Tab-separated table of C-alpha atoms in Angstrom:
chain	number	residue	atom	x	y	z
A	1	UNK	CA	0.000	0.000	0.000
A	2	UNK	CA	3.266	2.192	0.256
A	3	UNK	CA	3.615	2.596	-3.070
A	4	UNK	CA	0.184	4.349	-4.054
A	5	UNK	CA	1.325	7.102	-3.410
A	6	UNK	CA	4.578	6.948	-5.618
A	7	UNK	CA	2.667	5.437	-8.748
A	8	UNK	CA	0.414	8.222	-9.096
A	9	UNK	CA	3.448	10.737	-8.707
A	10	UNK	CA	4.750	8.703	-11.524
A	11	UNK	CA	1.402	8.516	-13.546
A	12	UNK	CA	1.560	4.442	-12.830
A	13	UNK	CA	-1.755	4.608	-11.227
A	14	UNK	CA	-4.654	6.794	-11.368
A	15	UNK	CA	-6.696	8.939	-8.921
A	16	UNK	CA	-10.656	8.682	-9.346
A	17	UNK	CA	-13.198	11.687	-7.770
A	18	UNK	CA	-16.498	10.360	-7.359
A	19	UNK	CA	-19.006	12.942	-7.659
A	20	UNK	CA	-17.858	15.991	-9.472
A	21	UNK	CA	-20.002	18.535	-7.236
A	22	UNK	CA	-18.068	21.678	-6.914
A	23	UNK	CA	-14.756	20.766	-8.093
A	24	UNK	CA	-13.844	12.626	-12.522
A	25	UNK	CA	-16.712	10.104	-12.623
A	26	UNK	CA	-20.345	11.277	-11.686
A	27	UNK	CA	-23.526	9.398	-12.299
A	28	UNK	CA	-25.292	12.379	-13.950
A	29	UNK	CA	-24.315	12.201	-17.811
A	30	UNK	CA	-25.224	15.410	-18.214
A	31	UNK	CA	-23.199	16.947	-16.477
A	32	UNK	CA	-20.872	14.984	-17.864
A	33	UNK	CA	-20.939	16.284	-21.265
A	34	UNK	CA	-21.122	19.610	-20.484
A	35	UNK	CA	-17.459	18.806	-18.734
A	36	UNK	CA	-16.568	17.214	-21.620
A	37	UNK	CA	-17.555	20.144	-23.596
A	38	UNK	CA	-15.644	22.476	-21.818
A	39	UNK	CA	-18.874	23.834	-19.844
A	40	UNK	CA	-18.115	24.187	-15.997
A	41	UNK	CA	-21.973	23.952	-14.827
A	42	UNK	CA	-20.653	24.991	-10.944
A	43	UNK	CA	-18.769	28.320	-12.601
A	44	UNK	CA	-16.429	27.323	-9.943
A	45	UNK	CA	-12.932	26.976	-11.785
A	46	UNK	CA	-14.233	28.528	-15.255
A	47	UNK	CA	-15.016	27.134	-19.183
A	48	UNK	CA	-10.894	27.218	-19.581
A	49	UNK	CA	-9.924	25.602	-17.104
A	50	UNK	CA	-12.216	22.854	-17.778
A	51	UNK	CA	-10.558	22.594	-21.951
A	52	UNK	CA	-7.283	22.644	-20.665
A	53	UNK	CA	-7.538	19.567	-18.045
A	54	UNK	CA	-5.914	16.300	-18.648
A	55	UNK	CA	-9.206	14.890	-16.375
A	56	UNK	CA	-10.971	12.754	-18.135
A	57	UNK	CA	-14.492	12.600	-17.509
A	58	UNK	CA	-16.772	9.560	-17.573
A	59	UNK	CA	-19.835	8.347	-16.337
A	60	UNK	CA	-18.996	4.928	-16.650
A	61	UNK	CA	-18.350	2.945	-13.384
A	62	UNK	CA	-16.287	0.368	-14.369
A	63	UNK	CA	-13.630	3.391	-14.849
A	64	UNK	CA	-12.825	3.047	-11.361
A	65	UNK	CA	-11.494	-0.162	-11.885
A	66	UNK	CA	-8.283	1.797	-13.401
A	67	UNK	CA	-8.032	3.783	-10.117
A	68	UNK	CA	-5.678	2.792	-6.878
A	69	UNK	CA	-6.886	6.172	-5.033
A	70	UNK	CA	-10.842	7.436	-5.289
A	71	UNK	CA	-12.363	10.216	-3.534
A	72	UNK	CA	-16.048	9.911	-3.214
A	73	UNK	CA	-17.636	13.478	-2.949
A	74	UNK	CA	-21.410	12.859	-3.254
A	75	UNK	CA	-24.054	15.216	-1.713
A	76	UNK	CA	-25.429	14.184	2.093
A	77	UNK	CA	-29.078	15.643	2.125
A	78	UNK	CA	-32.099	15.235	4.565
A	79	UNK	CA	-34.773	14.112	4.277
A	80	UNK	CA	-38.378	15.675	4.872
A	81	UNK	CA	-38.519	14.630	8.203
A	82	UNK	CA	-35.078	15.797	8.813
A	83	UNK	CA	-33.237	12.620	9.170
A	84	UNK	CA	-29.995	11.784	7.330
A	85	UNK	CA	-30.889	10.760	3.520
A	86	UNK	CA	-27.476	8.271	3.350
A	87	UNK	CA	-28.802	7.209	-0.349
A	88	UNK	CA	-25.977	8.859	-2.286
A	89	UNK	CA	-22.944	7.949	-0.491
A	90	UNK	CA	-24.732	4.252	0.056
A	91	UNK	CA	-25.541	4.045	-4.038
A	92	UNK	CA	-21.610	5.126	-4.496
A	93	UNK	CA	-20.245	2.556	-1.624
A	94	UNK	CA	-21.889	0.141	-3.832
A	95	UNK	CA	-20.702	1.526	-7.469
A	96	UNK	CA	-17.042	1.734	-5.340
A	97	UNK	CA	-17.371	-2.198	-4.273
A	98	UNK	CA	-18.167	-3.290	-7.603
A	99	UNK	CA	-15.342	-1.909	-8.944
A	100	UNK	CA	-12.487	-1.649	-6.571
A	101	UNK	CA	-9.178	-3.667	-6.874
A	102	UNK	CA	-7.304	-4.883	-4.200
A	103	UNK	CA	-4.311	-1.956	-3.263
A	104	UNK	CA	-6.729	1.053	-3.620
A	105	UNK	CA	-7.150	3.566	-1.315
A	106	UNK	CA	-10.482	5.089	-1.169
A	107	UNK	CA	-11.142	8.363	0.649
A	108	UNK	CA	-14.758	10.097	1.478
A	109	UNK	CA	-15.264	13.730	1.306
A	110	UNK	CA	-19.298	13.534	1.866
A	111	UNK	CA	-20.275	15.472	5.307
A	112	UNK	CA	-21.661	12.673	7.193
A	113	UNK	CA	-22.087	12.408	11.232
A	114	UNK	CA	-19.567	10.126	13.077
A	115	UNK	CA	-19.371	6.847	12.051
A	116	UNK	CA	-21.116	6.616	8.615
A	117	UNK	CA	-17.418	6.142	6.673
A	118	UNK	CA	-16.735	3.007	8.897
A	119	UNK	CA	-19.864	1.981	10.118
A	120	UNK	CA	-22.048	2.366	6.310
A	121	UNK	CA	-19.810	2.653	3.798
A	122	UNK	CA	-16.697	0.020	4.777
A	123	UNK	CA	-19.497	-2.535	4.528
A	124	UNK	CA	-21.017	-2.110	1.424
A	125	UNK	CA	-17.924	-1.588	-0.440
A	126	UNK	CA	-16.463	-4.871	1.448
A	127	UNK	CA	-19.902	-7.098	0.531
A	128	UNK	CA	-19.640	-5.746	-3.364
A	129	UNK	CA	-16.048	-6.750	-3.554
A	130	UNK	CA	-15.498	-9.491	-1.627
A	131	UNK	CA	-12.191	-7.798	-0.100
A	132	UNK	CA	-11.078	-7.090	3.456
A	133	UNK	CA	-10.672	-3.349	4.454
A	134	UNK	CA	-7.529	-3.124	6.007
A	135	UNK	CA	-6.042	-6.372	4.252
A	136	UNK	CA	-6.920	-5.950	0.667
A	137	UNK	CA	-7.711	-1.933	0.469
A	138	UNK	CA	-7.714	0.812	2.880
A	139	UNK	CA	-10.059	3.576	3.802
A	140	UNK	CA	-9.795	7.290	4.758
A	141	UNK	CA	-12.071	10.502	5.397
A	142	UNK	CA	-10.800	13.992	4.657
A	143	UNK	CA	-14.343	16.560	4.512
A	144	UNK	CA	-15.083	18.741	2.051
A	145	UNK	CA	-14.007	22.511	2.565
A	146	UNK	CA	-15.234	24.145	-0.883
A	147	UNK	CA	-16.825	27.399	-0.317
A	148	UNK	CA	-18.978	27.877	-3.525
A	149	UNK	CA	-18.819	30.993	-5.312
A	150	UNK	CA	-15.577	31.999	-3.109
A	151	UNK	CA	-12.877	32.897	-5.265
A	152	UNK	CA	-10.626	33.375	-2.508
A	153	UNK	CA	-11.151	30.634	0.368
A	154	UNK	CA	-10.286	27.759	-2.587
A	155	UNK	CA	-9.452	24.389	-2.455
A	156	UNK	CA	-5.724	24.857	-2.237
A	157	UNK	CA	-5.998	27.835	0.183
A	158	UNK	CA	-7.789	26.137	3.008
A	159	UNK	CA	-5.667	23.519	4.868
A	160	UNK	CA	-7.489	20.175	4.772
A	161	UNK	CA	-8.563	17.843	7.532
A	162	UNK	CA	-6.992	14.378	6.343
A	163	UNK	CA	-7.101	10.716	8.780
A	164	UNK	CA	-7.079	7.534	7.822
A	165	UNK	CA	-7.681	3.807	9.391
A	166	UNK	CA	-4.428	3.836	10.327
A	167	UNK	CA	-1.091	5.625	10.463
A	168	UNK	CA	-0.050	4.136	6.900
A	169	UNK	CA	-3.295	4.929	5.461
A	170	UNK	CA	-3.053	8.170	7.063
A	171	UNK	CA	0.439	9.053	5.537
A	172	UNK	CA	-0.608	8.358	2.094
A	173	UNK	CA	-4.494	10.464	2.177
A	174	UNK	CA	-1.957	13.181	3.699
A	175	UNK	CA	0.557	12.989	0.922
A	176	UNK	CA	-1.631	12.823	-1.967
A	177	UNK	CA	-3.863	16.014	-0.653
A	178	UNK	CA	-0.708	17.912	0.534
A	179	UNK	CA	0.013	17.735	-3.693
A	180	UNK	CA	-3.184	20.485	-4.385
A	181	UNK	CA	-3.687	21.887	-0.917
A	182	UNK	CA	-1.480	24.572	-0.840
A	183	UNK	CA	-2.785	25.200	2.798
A	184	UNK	CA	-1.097	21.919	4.096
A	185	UNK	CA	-3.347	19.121	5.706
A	186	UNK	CA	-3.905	18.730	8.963
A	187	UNK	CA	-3.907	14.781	10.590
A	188	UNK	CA	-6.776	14.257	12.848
A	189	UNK	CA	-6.333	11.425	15.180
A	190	UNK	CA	-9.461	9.090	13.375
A	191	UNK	CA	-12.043	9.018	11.300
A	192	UNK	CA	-14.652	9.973	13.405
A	193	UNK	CA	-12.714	12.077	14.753
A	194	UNK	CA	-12.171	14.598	11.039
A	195	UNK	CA	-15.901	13.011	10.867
A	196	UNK	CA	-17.257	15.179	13.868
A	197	UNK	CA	-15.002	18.258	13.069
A	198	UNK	CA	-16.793	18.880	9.841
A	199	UNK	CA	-20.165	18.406	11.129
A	200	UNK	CA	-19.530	20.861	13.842
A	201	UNK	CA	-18.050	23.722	11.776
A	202	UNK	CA	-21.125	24.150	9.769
A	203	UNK	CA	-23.352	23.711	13.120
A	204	UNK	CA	-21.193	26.548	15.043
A	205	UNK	CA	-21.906	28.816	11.941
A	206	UNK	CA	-26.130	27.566	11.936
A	207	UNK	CA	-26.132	28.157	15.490
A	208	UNK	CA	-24.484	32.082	15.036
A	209	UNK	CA	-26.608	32.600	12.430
A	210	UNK	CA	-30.022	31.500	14.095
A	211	UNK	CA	-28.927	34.392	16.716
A	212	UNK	CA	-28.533	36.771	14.739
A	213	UNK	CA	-31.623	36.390	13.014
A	214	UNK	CA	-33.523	36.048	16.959
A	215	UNK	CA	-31.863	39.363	17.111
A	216	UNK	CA	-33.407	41.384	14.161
A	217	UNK	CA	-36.846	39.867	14.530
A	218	UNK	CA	-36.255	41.018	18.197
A	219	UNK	CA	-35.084	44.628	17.391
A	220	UNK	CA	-37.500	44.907	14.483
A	221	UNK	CA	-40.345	44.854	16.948
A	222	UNK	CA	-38.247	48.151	18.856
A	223	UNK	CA	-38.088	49.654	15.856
A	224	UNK	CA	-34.378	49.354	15.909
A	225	UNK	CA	-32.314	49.167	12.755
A	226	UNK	CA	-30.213	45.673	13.324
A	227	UNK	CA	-27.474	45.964	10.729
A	228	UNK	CA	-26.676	49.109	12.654
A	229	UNK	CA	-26.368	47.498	16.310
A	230	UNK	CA	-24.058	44.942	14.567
A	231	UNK	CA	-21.889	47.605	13.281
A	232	UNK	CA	-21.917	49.768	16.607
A	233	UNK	CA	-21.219	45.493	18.371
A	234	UNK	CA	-18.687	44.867	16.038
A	235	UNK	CA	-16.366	47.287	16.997
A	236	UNK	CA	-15.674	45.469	20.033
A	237	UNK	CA	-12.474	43.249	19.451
A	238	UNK	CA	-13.316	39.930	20.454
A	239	UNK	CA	-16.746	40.655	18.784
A	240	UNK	CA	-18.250	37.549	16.267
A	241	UNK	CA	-18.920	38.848	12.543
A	242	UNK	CA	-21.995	37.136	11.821
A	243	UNK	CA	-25.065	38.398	9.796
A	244	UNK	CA	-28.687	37.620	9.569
A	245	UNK	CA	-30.225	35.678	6.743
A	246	UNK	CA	-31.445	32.800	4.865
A	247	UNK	CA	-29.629	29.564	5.678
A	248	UNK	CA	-29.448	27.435	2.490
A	249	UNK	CA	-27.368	25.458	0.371
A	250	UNK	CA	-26.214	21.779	1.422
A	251	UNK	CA	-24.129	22.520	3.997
A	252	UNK	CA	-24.674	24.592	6.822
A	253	UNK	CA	-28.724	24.392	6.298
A	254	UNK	CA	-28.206	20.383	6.842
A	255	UNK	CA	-25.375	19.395	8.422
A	256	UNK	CA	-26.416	19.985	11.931
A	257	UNK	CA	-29.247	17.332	11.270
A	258	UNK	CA	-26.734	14.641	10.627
A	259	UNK	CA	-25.252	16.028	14.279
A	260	UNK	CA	-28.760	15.876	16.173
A	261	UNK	CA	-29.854	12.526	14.157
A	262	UNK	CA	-26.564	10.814	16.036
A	263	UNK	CA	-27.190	12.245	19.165
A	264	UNK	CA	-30.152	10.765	19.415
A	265	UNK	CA	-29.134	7.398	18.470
A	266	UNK	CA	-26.839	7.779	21.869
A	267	UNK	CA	-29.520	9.165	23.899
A	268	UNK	CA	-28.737	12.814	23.824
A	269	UNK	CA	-31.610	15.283	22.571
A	270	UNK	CA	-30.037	18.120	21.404
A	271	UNK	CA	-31.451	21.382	22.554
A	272	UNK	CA	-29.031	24.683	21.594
A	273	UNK	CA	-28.598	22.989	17.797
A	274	UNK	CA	-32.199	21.827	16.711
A	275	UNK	CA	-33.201	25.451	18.417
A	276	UNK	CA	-31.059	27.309	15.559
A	277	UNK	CA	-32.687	25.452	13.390
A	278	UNK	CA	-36.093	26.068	14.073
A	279	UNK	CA	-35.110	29.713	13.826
A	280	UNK	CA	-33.600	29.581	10.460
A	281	UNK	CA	-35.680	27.113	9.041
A	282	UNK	CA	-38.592	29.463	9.505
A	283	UNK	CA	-36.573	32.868	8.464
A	284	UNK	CA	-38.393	32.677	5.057
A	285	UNK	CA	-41.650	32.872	6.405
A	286	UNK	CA	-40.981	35.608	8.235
A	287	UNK	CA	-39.693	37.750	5.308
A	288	UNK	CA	-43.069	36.715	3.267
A	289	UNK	CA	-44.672	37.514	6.448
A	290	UNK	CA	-43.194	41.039	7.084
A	291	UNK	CA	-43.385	41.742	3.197
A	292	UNK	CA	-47.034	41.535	3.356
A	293	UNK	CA	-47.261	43.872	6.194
A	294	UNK	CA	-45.409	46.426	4.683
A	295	UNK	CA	-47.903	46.114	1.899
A	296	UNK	CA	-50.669	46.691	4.188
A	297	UNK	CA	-49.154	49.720	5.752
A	298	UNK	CA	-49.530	51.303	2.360
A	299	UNK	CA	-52.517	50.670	1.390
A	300	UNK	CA	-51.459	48.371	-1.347
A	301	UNK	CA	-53.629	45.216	-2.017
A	302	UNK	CA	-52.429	41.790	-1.130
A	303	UNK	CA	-54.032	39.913	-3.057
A	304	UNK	CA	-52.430	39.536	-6.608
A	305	UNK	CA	-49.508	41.989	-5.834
A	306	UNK	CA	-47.373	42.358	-8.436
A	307	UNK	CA	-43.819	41.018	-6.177
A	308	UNK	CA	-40.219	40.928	-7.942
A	309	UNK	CA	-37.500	38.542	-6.391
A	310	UNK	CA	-34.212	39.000	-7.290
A	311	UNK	CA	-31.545	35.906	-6.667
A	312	UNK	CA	-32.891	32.547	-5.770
A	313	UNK	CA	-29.385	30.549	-5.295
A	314	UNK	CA	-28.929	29.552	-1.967
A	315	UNK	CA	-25.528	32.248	-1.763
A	316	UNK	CA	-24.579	34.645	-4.036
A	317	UNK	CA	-22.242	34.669	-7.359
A	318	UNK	CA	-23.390	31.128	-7.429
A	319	UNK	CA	-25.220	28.835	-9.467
A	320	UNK	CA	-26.896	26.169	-7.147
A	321	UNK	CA	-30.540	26.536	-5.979
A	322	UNK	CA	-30.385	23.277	-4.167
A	323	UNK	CA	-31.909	23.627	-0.821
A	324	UNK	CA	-32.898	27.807	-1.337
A	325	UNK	CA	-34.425	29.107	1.219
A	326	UNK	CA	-36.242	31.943	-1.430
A	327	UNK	CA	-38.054	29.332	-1.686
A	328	UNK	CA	-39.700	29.442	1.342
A	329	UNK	CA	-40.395	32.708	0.652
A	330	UNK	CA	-42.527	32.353	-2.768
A	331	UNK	CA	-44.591	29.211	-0.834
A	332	UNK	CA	-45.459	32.172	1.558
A	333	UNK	CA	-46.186	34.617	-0.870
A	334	UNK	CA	-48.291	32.630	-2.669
A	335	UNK	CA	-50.490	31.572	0.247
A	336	UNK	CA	-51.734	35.212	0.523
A	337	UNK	CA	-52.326	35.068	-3.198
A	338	UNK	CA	-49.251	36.463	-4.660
A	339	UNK	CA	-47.108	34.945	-7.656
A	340	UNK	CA	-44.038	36.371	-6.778
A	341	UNK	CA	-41.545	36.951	-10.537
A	342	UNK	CA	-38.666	35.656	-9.637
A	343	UNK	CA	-35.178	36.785	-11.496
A	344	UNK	CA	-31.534	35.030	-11.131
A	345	UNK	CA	-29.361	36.295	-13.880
A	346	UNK	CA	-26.491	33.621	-11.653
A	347	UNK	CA	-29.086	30.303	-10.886
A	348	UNK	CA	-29.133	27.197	-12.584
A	349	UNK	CA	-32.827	27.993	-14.997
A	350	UNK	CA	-32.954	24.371	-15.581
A	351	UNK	CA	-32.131	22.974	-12.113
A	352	UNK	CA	-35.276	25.590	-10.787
A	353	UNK	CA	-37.277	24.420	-13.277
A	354	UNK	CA	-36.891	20.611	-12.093
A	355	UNK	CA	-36.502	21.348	-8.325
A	356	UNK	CA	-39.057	24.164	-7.701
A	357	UNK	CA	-41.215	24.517	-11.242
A	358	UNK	CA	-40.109	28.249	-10.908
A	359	UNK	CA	-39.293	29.789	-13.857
A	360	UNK	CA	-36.573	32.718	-14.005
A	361	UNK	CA	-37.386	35.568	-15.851
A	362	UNK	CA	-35.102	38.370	-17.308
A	363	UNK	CA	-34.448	41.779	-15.318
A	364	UNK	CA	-36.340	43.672	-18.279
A	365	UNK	CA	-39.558	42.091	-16.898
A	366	UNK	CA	-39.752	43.737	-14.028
A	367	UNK	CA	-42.111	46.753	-14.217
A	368	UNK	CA	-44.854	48.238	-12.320
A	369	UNK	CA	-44.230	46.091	-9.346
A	370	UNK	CA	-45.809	46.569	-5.915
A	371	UNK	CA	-42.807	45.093	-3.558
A	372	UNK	CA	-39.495	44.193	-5.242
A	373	UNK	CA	-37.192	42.222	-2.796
A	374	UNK	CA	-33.449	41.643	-3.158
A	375	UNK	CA	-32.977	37.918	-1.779
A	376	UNK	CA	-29.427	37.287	-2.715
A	377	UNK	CA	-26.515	39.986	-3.413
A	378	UNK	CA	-25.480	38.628	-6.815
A	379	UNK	CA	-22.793	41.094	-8.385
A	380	UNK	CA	-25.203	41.936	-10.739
A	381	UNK	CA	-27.465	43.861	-8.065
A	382	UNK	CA	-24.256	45.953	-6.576
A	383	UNK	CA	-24.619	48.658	-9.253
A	384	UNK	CA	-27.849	49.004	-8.899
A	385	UNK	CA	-29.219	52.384	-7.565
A	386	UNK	CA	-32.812	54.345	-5.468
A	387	UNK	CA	-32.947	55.240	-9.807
A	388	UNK	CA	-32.359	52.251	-11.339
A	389	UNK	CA	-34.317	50.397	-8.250
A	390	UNK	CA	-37.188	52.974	-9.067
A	391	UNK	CA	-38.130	51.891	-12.566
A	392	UNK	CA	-39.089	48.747	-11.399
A	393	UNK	CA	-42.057	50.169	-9.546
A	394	UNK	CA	-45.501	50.896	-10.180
A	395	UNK	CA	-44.711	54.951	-11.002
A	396	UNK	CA	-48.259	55.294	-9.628
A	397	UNK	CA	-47.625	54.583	-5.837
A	398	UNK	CA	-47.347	57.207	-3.641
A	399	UNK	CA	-44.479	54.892	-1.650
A	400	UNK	CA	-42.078	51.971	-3.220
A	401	UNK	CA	-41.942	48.703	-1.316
A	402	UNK	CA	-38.490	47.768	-1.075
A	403	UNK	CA	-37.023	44.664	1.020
A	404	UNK	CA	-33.098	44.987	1.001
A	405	UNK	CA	-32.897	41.541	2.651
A	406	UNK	CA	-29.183	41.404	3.421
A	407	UNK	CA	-28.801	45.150	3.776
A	408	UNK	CA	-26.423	45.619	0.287
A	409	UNK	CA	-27.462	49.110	-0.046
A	410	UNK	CA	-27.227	52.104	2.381
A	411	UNK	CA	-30.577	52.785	3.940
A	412	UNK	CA	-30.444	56.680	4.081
A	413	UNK	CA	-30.800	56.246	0.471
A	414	UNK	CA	-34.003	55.260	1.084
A	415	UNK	CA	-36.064	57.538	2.723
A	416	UNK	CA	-39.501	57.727	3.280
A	417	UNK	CA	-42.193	58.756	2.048
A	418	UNK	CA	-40.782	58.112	-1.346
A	419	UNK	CA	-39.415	55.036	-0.191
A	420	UNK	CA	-40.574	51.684	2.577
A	421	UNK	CA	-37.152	50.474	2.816
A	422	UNK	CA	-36.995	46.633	4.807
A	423	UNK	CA	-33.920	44.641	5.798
A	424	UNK	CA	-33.419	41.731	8.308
């Protein structure tokens, strides 16, 4: 097992990703050939970069039989009832099994709770094969750090949590990761152990979050501006930077499940983590909510509003409107009668379409609105101006609806009476 590490230095053997995601073999051929095209579909590393690679990309299985060294990076999701949906990384356990030869190393990136790598995965890879982890192939975990739509925090600039079954295993997952991670790797002590550190990082920053969102529906009802407090906070030095918003996406918005689903199984309810959930979870319903009362306080009917959304990713400058949180906002709108237009010059049209059957439609289409509400600060929006905002308004009301959601714009530009300016 030495040697893996040499032979892919040497181009002897070959390293296999499983799941491109964010970053190969994948199970969704079309997303294949738009890799194979030269299309990056996550706009993460760019069209070029994807013509210029030596990767080649295949959604054939039996590939990984050419592999000594596969990472398996497939999405974690919930299910409706919140528990952990384990059918990705189970379905690629059994694609790995099928396929593995004896010598590999096989390394998984998926955000799981303690114990799923060893516990779910070992098996079903060992049953498909008919080889012994530990004898015949080894395992290791190192999690996932890729910050979509970040084009500074990047795969090689954020040191990586590595571990493997044991200390040769190790050496080797740490070797091969220190070749891209500019950052260096860090060694955790076990599985479990890099197992539980990812969970938790994205459960500390759901948990921050959840407060700071308690704290503008609390200083809304004072009549207290929040983004301002958290300026006036933040000047104190040992002072958390945290804002208020929706919490999307497939990470922080889920991982803390997986946490609380594992807990339970040892008898542990948690209290602090499922409580920041139940805040954030219900954060769109509140900005439908508090939309609608602005639109009362102005004596503008309910009822068939005419309501622009701009951005419906999950995070901004980013494709992916898995697991968006706007979305909680149309289902909202539209039980007081409103069919909100929704416009994401960024999201994935096709993947909205399928997920949500929301259509996008083009900035040009928004005219003689009632409300218009800024969901997600896409570059596109940061020009915008109180002029260019304007035209998108009904010119016939007295006073323009405007929810700033994440506070991109100053709010002394938008005074009243010309202007009902909102933010969280």
């Amino acid at each position: 097992m030495l040697d893996v590490y040499e032979k892919l230095l040497s181009g002897e053997d070959k390293l296999a990703l499983v799941g491109l995601g964010y970053i190969g073999f994948d199970f969704n051929d079309a997303k294949i050939q738009k890799y194979k095209a030269g299309i990056d579909p996550t706009n993460e590393v760019g069209n070029e970069a994807v013509k210029e690679t030596t990767v080649e990309f295949t959604s054939d299985p039996t590939r990984l039989k050419d592999a000594r060294f596969i990472i398996v990076a497939v999405p974690t999701p919930v299910n409706d009832d919140h528990t952990p949906d384990l059918t990705p990384v189970e379905g690629a356990s059994h694609f790995v099994g099928q396929n593995i030869q004896p010598g590999t190393v096989v390394v998984f990136e998926s955000t799981v709770y303690p114990g799923v790598t060893e516990e779910t995965c070992v098996p079903i890879i060992e049953k498909e094969s008919g080889l012994k982890c530990g004898v015949d192939w080894k395992i290791g975990y190192s999690p996932e750090r890729i910050n979509p739509g970040d084009k500074v925090h990047r795969l090689n600039t954020i040191k990586k949590i590595v571990s493997g079954m044991d200390e040769e295993t190790l050496d080797t997952v740490a070797k091969v990761y220190e070749l891209v991670v500019d950052a260096g790797v860090y060694r955790a002590e076990s599985i479990k152990v890099a197992e539980a550190a990812k969970v938790i990082e994205n459960s500390q920053r759901d948990i921050n979050i959840a407060f700071m969102n308690e704290l503008s529906i609390i200083f809304h009802r004072m009549g207290i501006d929040t983004k301002s407090v958290l300026e006036a906070a933040g000047t104190k030095w040992n002072f958390l930077h945290f804002e208020p918003g929706l919490v999307g996406g497939h990470c922080i918005g889920i991982d803390p499940y997986y946490l609380t689903y594992r807990a339970e199984q040892f008898g542990y309810h948690s209290q602090i983590i499922l409580s920041g959930r139940r805040i954030n979870d219900d954060m769109g319903k509140y900005v439908a909510e508090s939309l609608v009362k602005e639109l009362i306080a102005n004596d503008l009917p309910v009822k068939g509003a005419k309501v622009a959304i701009l951005g419906f990713t999950f995070k901004e400058n980013c494709p992916d409107t898995r697991n968006s949180k706007v979305f909680d906002i149309v289902k909202e709108l539209r039980e007081y009668g409103i069919e909100p237009m929704i416009v994401d010059p960024e999201g994935d049209a096709d993947e909205a379409k399928r997920l949500y059957g929301v259509t996008f439609q083009p900035i040009e289409n928004v005219k003689n609105m009632d409300a218009v509400l800024i969901a997600v600060k896409h570059k596109e929006f940061a020009d915008f101006t109180p002029a260019s905002i304007a035209k998108y308004f009904n010119p016939d009301h007295k006073t323009k609806v405007f929810v700033d959601l994440k506070g991109m714009f100053d709010k002394n530009d938008f005074k009243a009476p010309e202007w009902d300016y909102w933010r969280l």
